[in-house]
PDB file of N, CA and C in Angstrom:
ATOM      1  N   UNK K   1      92.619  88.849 110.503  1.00 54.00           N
ATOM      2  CA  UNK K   1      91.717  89.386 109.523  1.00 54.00           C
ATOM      3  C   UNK K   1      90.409  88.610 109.541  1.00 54.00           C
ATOM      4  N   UNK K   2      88.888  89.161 109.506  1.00 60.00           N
ATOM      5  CA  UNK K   2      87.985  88.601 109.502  1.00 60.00           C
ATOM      6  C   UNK K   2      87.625  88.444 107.899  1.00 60.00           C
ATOM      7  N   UNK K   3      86.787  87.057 107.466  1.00 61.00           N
ATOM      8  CA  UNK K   3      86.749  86.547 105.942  1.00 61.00           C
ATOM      9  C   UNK K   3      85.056  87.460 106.123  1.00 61.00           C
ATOM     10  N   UNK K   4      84.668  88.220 105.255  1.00 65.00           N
ATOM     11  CA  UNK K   4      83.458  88.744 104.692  1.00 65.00           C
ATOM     12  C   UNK K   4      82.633  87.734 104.436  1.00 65.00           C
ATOM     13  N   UNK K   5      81.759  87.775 104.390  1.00 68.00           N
ATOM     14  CA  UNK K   5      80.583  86.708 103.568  1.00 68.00           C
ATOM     15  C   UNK K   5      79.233  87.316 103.118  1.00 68.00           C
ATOM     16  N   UNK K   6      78.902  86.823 101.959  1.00 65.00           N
ATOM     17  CA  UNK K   6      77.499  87.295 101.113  1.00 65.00           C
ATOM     18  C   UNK K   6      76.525  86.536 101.524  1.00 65.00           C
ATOM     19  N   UNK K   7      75.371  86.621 100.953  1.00 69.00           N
ATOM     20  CA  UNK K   7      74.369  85.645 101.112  1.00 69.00           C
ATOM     21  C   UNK K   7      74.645  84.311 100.562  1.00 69.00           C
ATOM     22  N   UNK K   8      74.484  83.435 101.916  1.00 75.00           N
ATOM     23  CA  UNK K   8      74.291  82.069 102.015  1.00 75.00           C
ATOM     24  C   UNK K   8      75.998  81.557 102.051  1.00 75.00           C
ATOM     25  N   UNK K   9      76.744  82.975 102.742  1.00 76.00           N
ATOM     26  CA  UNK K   9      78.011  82.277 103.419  1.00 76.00           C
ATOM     27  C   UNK K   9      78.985  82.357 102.612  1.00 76.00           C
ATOM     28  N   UNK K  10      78.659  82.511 101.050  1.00 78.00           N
ATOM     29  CA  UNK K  10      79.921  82.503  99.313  1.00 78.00           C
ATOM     30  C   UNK K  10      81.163  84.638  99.901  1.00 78.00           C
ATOM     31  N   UNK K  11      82.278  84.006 100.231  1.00 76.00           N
ATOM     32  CA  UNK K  11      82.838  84.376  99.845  1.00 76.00           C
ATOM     33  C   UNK K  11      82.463  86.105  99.044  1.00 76.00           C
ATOM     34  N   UNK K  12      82.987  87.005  99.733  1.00 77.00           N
ATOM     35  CA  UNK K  12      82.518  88.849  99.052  1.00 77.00           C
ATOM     36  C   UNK K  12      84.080  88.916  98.607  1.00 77.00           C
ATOM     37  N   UNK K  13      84.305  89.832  97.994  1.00 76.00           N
ATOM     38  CA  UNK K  13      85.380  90.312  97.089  1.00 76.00           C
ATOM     39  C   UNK K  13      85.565  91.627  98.151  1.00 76.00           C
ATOM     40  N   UNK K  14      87.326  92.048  98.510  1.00 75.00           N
ATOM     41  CA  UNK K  14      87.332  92.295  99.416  1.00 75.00           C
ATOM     42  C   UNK K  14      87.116  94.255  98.963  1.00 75.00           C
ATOM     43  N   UNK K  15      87.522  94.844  99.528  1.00 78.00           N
ATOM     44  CA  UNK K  15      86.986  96.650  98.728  1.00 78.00           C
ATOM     45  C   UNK K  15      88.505  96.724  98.472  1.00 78.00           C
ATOM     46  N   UNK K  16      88.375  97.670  97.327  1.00 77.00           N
ATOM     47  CA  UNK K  16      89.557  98.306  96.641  1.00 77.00           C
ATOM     48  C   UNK K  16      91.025  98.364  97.432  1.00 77.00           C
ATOM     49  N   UNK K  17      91.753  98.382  97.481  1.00 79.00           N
ATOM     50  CA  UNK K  17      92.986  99.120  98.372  1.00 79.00           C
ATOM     51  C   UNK K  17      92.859  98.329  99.171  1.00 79.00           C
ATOM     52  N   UNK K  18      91.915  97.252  99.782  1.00 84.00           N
ATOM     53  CA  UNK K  18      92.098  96.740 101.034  1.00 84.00           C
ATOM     54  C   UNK K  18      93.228  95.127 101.137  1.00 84.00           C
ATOM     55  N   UNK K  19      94.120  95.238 102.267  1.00 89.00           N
ATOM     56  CA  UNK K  19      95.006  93.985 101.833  1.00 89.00           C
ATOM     57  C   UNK K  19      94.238  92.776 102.083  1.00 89.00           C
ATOM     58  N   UNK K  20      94.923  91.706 101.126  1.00 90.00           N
ATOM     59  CA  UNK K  20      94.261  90.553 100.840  1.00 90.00           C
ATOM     60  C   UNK K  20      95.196  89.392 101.488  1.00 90.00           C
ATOM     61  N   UNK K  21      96.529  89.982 101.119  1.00 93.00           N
ATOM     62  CA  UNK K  21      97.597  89.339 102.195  1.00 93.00           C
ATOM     63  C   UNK K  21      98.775  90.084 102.722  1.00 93.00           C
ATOM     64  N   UNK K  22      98.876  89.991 104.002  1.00 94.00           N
ATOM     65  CA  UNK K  22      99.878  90.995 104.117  1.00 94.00           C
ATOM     66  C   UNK K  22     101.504  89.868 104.848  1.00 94.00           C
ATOM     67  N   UNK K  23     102.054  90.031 104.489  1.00 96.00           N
ATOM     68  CA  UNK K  23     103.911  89.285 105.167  1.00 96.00           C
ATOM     69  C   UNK K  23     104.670  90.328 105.625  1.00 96.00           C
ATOM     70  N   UNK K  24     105.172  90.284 106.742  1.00 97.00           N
ATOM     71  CA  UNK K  24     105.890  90.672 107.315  1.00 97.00           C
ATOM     72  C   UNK K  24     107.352  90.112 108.060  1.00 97.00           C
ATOM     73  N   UNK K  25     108.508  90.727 107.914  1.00 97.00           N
ATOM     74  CA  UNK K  25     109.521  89.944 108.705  1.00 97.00           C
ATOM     75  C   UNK K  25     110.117  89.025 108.082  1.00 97.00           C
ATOM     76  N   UNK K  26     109.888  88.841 106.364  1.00 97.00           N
ATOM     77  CA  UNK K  26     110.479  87.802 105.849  1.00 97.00           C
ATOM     78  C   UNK K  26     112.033  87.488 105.780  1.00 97.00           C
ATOM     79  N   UNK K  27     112.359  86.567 105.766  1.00 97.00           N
ATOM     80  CA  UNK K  27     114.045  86.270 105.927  1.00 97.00           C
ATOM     81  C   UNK K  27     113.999  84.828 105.165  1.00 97.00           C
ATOM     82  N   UNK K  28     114.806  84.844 104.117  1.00 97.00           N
ATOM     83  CA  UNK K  28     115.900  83.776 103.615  1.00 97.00           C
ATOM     84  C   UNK K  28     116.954  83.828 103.372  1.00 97.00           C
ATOM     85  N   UNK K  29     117.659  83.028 103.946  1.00 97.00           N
ATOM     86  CA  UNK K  29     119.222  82.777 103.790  1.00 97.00           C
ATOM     87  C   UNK K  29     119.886  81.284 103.196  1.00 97.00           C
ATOM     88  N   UNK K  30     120.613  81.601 102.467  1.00 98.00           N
ATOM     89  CA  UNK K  30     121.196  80.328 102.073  1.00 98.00           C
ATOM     90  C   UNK K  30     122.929  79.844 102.417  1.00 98.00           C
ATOM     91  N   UNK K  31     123.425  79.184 102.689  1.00 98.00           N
ATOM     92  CA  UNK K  31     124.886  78.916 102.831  1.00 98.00           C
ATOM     93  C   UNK K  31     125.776  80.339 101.989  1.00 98.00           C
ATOM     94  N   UNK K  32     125.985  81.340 103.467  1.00 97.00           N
ATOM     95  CA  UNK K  32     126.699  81.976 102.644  1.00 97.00           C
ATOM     96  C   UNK K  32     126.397  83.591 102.077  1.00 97.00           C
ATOM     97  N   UNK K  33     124.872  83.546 102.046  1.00 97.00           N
ATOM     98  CA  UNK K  33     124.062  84.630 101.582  1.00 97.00           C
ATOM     99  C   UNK K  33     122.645  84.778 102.290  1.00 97.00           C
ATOM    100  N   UNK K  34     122.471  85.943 102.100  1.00 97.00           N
ATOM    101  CA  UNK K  34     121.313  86.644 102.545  1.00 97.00           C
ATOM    102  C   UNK K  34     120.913  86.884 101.439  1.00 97.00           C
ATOM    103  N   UNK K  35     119.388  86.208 101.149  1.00 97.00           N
ATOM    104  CA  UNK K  35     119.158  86.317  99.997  1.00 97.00           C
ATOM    105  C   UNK K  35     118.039  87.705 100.003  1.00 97.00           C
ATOM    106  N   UNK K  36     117.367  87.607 101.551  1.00 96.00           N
ATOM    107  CA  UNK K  36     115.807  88.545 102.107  1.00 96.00           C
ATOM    108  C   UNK K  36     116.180  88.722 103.027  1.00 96.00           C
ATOM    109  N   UNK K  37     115.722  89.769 104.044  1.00 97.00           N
ATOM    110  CA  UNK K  37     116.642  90.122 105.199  1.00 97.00           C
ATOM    111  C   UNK K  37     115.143  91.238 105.850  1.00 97.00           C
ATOM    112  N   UNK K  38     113.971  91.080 106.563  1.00 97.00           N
ATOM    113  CA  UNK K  38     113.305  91.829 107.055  1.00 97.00           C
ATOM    114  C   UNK K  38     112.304  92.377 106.062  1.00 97.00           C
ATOM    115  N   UNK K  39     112.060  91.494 105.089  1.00 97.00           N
ATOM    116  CA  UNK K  39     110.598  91.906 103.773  1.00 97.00           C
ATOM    117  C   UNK K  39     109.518  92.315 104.468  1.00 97.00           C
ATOM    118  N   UNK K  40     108.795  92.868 103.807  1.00 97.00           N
ATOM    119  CA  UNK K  40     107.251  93.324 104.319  1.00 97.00           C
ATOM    120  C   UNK K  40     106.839  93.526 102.466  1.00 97.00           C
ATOM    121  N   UNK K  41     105.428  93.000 102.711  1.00 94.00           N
ATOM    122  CA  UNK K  41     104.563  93.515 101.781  1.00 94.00           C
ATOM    123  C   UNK K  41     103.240  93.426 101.500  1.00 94.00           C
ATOM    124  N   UNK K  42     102.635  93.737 101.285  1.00 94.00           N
ATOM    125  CA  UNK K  42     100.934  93.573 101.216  1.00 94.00           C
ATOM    126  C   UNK K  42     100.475  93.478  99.571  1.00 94.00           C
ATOM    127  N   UNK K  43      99.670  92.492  99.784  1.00 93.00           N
ATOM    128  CA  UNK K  43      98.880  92.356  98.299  1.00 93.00           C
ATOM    129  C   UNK K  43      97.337  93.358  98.703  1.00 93.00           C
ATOM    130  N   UNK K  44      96.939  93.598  97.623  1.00 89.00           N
ATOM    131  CA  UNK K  44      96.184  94.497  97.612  1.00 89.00           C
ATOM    132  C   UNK K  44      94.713  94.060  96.426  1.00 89.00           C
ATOM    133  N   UNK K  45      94.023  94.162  96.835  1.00 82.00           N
ATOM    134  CA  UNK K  45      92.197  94.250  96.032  1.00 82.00           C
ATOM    135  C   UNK K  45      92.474  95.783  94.818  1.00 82.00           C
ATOM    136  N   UNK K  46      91.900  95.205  93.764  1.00 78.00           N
ATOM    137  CA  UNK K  46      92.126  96.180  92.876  1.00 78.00           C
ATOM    138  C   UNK K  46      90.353  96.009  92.611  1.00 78.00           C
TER     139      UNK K  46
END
């Protein structure tokens, strides 16, 4: 993902709907259990 920038380099606010973070493939397991098993999700700009 490329970071946007305003004048003099500060950080732009990203557009509506657009993801801000996206995870994929998540997995935790603990002794015993599968707690996450193949997560995906995206945060999103409101």
């Amino acid at each position: 993902m490329r970071k946007e920038t305003g004048p003099g380099g500060a950080p732009t606010a990203p557009a509506a709907g657009t993801p801000v973070l996206r995870a994929r493939g998540i997995g935790k397991r603990f002794p015993g259990v599968v707690a996450l098993d193949d997560v995906s999700f995206d945060l999103r700009a409101r």
